[in-house]
Amino acid sequence: VTVCASEAFKAVLIEDSEMAVLAKADGLEHYNAEAEKTRSRLYYKNLHKFNKEFIAGSVTKTVKGVTDVAEGVKLNLIKDGSVIATQETDFFGDFKFDKLPPNSGTYVVKVLSGSKAEREVDLKLSVTIDDIDISPQRSKTDA
């Protein structure tokens, strides 16, 4: 641990109560539930990147024939009719709903920001969905 150049490992000598506070603050987890029952002292950071799934994608918008990313668009992730998470697209128009159980069934990614766009996703393993286009719909009077 003391010679790990990437600081991937960390050893601490602290009481159980202090470790519980540290684990909660840093989002540390045991690899399995049995480890917690046996009072294992081995914790993992970002464990969800290995044992959970995600739904990711991008939101775009076309204005005057130019398609660009849509920053700051709010989206809901819906499971069985209930909103379970909300995200906002970043500078690149990207979003990611993380820490989802594998093989957890059907979700709906729904745009909130003035569009009715939504995408249904059957989640087995992590997936990046096709771009969601929120371009304004032209009415017949616009043509």
PDB file of C-alpha atoms in Angstrom:
ATOM      1  CA  VAL A   1       0.000   0.000   0.000  1.00  0.00           C
ATOM      2  CA  THR A   2       2.736   2.450   0.868  1.00  0.00           C
ATOM      3  CA  VAL A   3       4.401   2.052  -2.527  1.00  0.00           C
ATOM      4  CA  CYS A   4       1.279   2.036  -4.726  1.00  0.00           C
ATOM      5  CA  ALA A   5       2.060   4.735  -7.309  1.00  0.00           C
ATOM      6  CA  SER A   6      -1.583   5.160  -8.319  1.00  0.00           C
ATOM      7  CA  GLU A   7      -2.817   5.235  -4.714  1.00  0.00           C
ATOM      8  CA  ALA A   8      -5.357   2.564  -5.629  1.00  0.00           C
ATOM      9  CA  PHE A   9      -5.039   1.046  -2.159  1.00  0.00           C
ATOM     10  CA  LYS A  10      -5.350   2.721   1.202  1.00  0.00           C
ATOM     11  CA  ALA A  11      -4.778   1.212   4.626  1.00  0.00           C
ATOM     12  CA  VAL A  12      -6.154   2.921   7.702  1.00  0.00           C
ATOM     13  CA  LEU A  13      -6.001   2.015  11.378  1.00  0.00           C
ATOM     14  CA  ILE A  14      -9.258   3.303  12.848  1.00  0.00           C
ATOM     15  CA  GLU A  15     -12.115   2.134  15.056  1.00  0.00           C
ATOM     16  CA  ASP A  16     -15.184   0.471  13.522  1.00  0.00           C
ATOM     17  CA  SER A  17     -17.353   3.523  14.237  1.00  0.00           C
ATOM     18  CA  GLU A  18     -14.867   5.797  12.457  1.00  0.00           C
ATOM     19  CA  MET A  19     -14.717   3.359   9.522  1.00  0.00           C
ATOM     20  CA  ALA A  20     -18.505   3.448   9.227  1.00  0.00           C
ATOM     21  CA  VAL A  21     -18.398   7.249   8.978  1.00  0.00           C
ATOM     22  CA  LEU A  22     -15.555   7.108   6.414  1.00  0.00           C
ATOM     23  CA  ALA A  23     -17.366   4.449   4.345  1.00  0.00           C
ATOM     24  CA  LYS A  24     -20.543   6.527   4.223  1.00  0.00           C
ATOM     25  CA  ALA A  25     -18.712   9.772   3.387  1.00  0.00           C
ATOM     26  CA  ASP A  26     -16.640   8.199   0.582  1.00  0.00           C
ATOM     27  CA  GLY A  27     -19.358   5.881  -0.774  1.00  0.00           C
ATOM     28  CA  LEU A  28     -17.388   2.753   0.129  1.00  0.00           C
ATOM     29  CA  GLU A  29     -19.087  -0.647  -0.085  1.00  0.00           C
ATOM     30  CA  HIS A  30     -18.447  -4.281   0.666  1.00  0.00           C
ATOM     31  CA  TYR A  31     -18.308  -6.572  -2.355  1.00  0.00           C
ATOM     32  CA  ASN A  32     -21.151  -8.728  -1.021  1.00  0.00           C
ATOM     33  CA  ALA A  33     -23.616  -8.685   1.858  1.00  0.00           C
ATOM     34  CA  GLU A  34     -21.824 -11.541   3.676  1.00  0.00           C
ATOM     35  CA  ALA A  35     -18.733  -9.335   4.054  1.00  0.00           C
ATOM     36  CA  GLU A  36     -20.727  -6.859   6.114  1.00  0.00           C
ATOM     37  CA  LYS A  37     -22.158  -9.597   8.343  1.00  0.00           C
ATOM     38  CA  THR A  38     -18.650 -10.977   9.020  1.00  0.00           C
ATOM     39  CA  ARG A  39     -17.330  -7.464   9.735  1.00  0.00           C
ATOM     40  CA  SER A  40     -14.927  -7.549   6.800  1.00  0.00           C
ATOM     41  CA  ARG A  41     -12.527  -4.639   6.737  1.00  0.00           C
ATOM     42  CA  LEU A  42     -12.219  -4.654   2.957  1.00  0.00           C
ATOM     43  CA  TYR A  43     -14.183  -1.883   1.232  1.00  0.00           C
ATOM     44  CA  TYR A  44     -14.405  -0.826  -2.405  1.00  0.00           C
ATOM     45  CA  LYS A  45     -14.880   2.603  -3.930  1.00  0.00           C
ATOM     46  CA  ASN A  46     -16.983   2.882  -7.116  1.00  0.00           C
ATOM     47  CA  LEU A  47     -18.029  -0.762  -6.829  1.00  0.00           C
ATOM     48  CA  HIS A  48     -21.188   0.102  -8.780  1.00  0.00           C
ATOM     49  CA  LYS A  49     -19.052   0.420 -11.923  1.00  0.00           C
ATOM     50  CA  PHE A  50     -18.529  -3.353 -11.797  1.00  0.00           C
ATOM     51  CA  ASN A  51     -21.730  -4.792 -10.355  1.00  0.00           C
ATOM     52  CA  LYS A  52     -24.411  -2.348 -11.534  1.00  0.00           C
ATOM     53  CA  GLU A  53     -25.560  -1.077 -14.934  1.00  0.00           C
ATOM     54  CA  PHE A  54     -26.280   2.297 -16.547  1.00  0.00           C
ATOM     55  CA  ILE A  55     -28.408   3.925 -19.216  1.00  0.00           C
ATOM     56  CA  ALA A  56     -26.614   6.743 -21.030  1.00  0.00           C
ATOM     57  CA  GLY A  57     -27.178   8.857 -24.104  1.00  0.00           C
ATOM     58  CA  SER A  58     -27.181  12.303 -25.643  1.00  0.00           C
ATOM     59  CA  VAL A  59     -29.832  14.891 -26.388  1.00  0.00           C
ATOM     60  CA  THR A  60     -29.680  16.908 -29.616  1.00  0.00           C
ATOM     61  CA  LYS A  61     -31.652  19.762 -31.120  1.00  0.00           C
ATOM     62  CA  THR A  62     -31.851  20.965 -34.732  1.00  0.00           C
ATOM     63  CA  VAL A  63     -32.436  24.666 -35.304  1.00  0.00           C
ATOM     64  CA  LYS A  64     -32.406  26.217 -38.797  1.00  0.00           C
ATOM     65  CA  GLY A  65     -30.911  23.050 -40.252  1.00  0.00           C
ATOM     66  CA  VAL A  66     -28.047  22.832 -37.740  1.00  0.00           C
ATOM     67  CA  THR A  67     -28.002  19.911 -35.308  1.00  0.00           C
ATOM     68  CA  ASP A  68     -26.172  20.531 -32.044  1.00  0.00           C
ATOM     69  CA  VAL A  69     -26.015  19.079 -28.549  1.00  0.00           C
ATOM     70  CA  ALA A  70     -28.612  20.229 -26.038  1.00  0.00           C
ATOM     71  CA  GLU A  71     -27.040  21.296 -22.749  1.00  0.00           C
ATOM     72  CA  GLY A  72     -29.067  21.602 -19.535  1.00  0.00           C
ATOM     73  CA  VAL A  73     -31.991  19.406 -20.619  1.00  0.00           C
ATOM     74  CA  LYS A  74     -33.723  17.692 -17.696  1.00  0.00           C
ATOM     75  CA  LEU A  75     -34.681  14.032 -17.997  1.00  0.00           C
ATOM     76  CA  ASN A  76     -36.510  11.580 -15.757  1.00  0.00           C
ATOM     77  CA  LEU A  77     -35.845   7.876 -15.509  1.00  0.00           C
ATOM     78  CA  ILE A  78     -39.142   6.081 -14.991  1.00  0.00           C
ATOM     79  CA  LYS A  79     -39.619   2.499 -13.805  1.00  0.00           C
ATOM     80  CA  ASP A  80     -43.101   0.978 -13.402  1.00  0.00           C
ATOM     81  CA  GLY A  81     -44.719   4.420 -13.671  1.00  0.00           C
ATOM     82  CA  SER A  82     -42.575   6.024 -10.944  1.00  0.00           C
ATOM     83  CA  VAL A  83     -39.738   8.520 -11.370  1.00  0.00           C
ATOM     84  CA  ILE A  84     -36.648   6.909  -9.850  1.00  0.00           C
ATOM     85  CA  ALA A  85     -33.998   9.456 -10.932  1.00  0.00           C
ATOM     86  CA  THR A  86     -33.579  12.834 -12.597  1.00  0.00           C
ATOM     87  CA  GLN A  87     -30.575  13.977 -14.623  1.00  0.00           C
ATOM     88  CA  GLU A  88     -29.559  17.051 -16.592  1.00  0.00           C
ATOM     89  CA  THR A  89     -27.487  16.925 -19.758  1.00  0.00           C
ATOM     90  CA  ASP A  90     -23.955  18.246 -19.499  1.00  0.00           C
ATOM     91  CA  PHE A  91     -22.027  20.624 -21.790  1.00  0.00           C
ATOM     92  CA  PHE A  92     -21.858  17.860 -24.417  1.00  0.00           C
ATOM     93  CA  GLY A  93     -25.585  17.035 -24.248  1.00  0.00           C
ATOM     94  CA  ASP A  94     -24.818  13.762 -22.453  1.00  0.00           C
ATOM     95  CA  PHE A  95     -26.620  12.108 -19.550  1.00  0.00           C
ATOM     96  CA  LYS A  96     -26.133   8.939 -17.506  1.00  0.00           C
ATOM     97  CA  PHE A  97     -28.434   7.120 -15.107  1.00  0.00           C
ATOM     98  CA  ASP A  98     -26.118   4.981 -12.998  1.00  0.00           C
ATOM     99  CA  LYS A  99     -26.245   2.258 -10.329  1.00  0.00           C
ATOM    100  CA  LEU A 100     -29.132   0.313 -11.898  1.00  0.00           C
ATOM    101  CA  PRO A 101     -29.621  -3.402 -11.171  1.00  0.00           C
ATOM    102  CA  PRO A 102     -28.687  -5.756 -14.029  1.00  0.00           C
ATOM    103  CA  ASN A 103     -31.565  -7.416 -15.885  1.00  0.00           C
ATOM    104  CA  SER A 104     -33.990  -5.016 -14.225  1.00  0.00           C
ATOM    105  CA  GLY A 105     -36.491  -4.706 -17.057  1.00  0.00           C
ATOM    106  CA  THR A 106     -38.082  -1.788 -18.830  1.00  0.00           C
ATOM    107  CA  TYR A 107     -37.309   1.857 -18.124  1.00  0.00           C
ATOM    108  CA  VAL A 108     -38.468   5.036 -19.830  1.00  0.00           C
ATOM    109  CA  VAL A 109     -36.106   7.977 -20.315  1.00  0.00           C
ATOM    110  CA  LYS A 110     -38.363  11.030 -20.591  1.00  0.00           C
ATOM    111  CA  VAL A 111     -37.343  14.567 -21.527  1.00  0.00           C
ATOM    112  CA  LEU A 112     -38.858  17.231 -19.273  1.00  0.00           C
ATOM    113  CA  SER A 113     -37.604  20.435 -20.865  1.00  0.00           C
ATOM    114  CA  GLY A 114     -40.457  21.414 -23.178  1.00  0.00           C
ATOM    115  CA  SER A 115     -40.418  18.241 -25.271  1.00  0.00           C
ATOM    116  CA  LYS A 116     -42.490  15.092 -25.284  1.00  0.00           C
ATOM    117  CA  ALA A 117     -39.531  12.982 -26.385  1.00  0.00           C
ATOM    118  CA  GLU A 118     -38.982   9.729 -24.546  1.00  0.00           C
ATOM    119  CA  ARG A 119     -37.173   6.450 -25.090  1.00  0.00           C
ATOM    120  CA  GLU A 120     -38.077   2.998 -23.770  1.00  0.00           C
ATOM    121  CA  VAL A 121     -35.141   0.828 -22.709  1.00  0.00           C
ATOM    122  CA  ASP A 122     -35.143  -2.857 -21.764  1.00  0.00           C
ATOM    123  CA  LEU A 123     -32.130  -2.983 -19.457  1.00  0.00           C
ATOM    124  CA  LYS A 124     -30.158  -6.192 -19.299  1.00  0.00           C
ATOM    125  CA  LEU A 125     -26.609  -4.777 -19.344  1.00  0.00           C
ATOM    126  CA  SER A 126     -25.373  -1.187 -19.525  1.00  0.00           C
ATOM    127  CA  VAL A 127     -26.525   0.588 -22.653  1.00  0.00           C
ATOM    128  CA  THR A 128     -25.956   3.842 -24.508  1.00  0.00           C
ATOM    129  CA  ILE A 129     -29.140   4.695 -26.378  1.00  0.00           C
ATOM    130  CA  ASP A 130     -29.496   6.553 -29.682  1.00  0.00           C
ATOM    131  CA  ASP A 131     -29.605  10.344 -29.499  1.00  0.00           C
ATOM    132  CA  ILE A 132     -32.861  11.849 -28.311  1.00  0.00           C
ATOM    133  CA  ASP A 133     -33.861  14.669 -30.665  1.00  0.00           C
ATOM    134  CA  ILE A 134     -35.828  17.504 -29.027  1.00  0.00           C
ATOM    135  CA  SER A 135     -36.098  19.677 -32.125  1.00  0.00           C
ATOM    136  CA  PRO A 136     -39.293  21.720 -32.197  1.00  0.00           C
ATOM    137  CA  GLN A 137     -41.968  20.020 -34.263  1.00  0.00           C
ATOM    138  CA  ARG A 138     -43.033  22.147 -37.204  1.00  0.00           C
ATOM    139  CA  SER A 139     -46.739  22.631 -37.596  1.00  0.00           C
ATOM    140  CA  LYS A 140     -48.442  22.772 -41.016  1.00  0.00           C
ATOM    141  CA  THR A 141     -48.614  26.567 -40.712  1.00  0.00           C
ATOM    142  CA  ASP A 142     -44.800  26.724 -40.414  1.00  0.00           C
ATOM    143  CA  ALA A 143     -44.281  24.924 -43.730  1.00  0.00           C
TER     144      ALA A 143
END
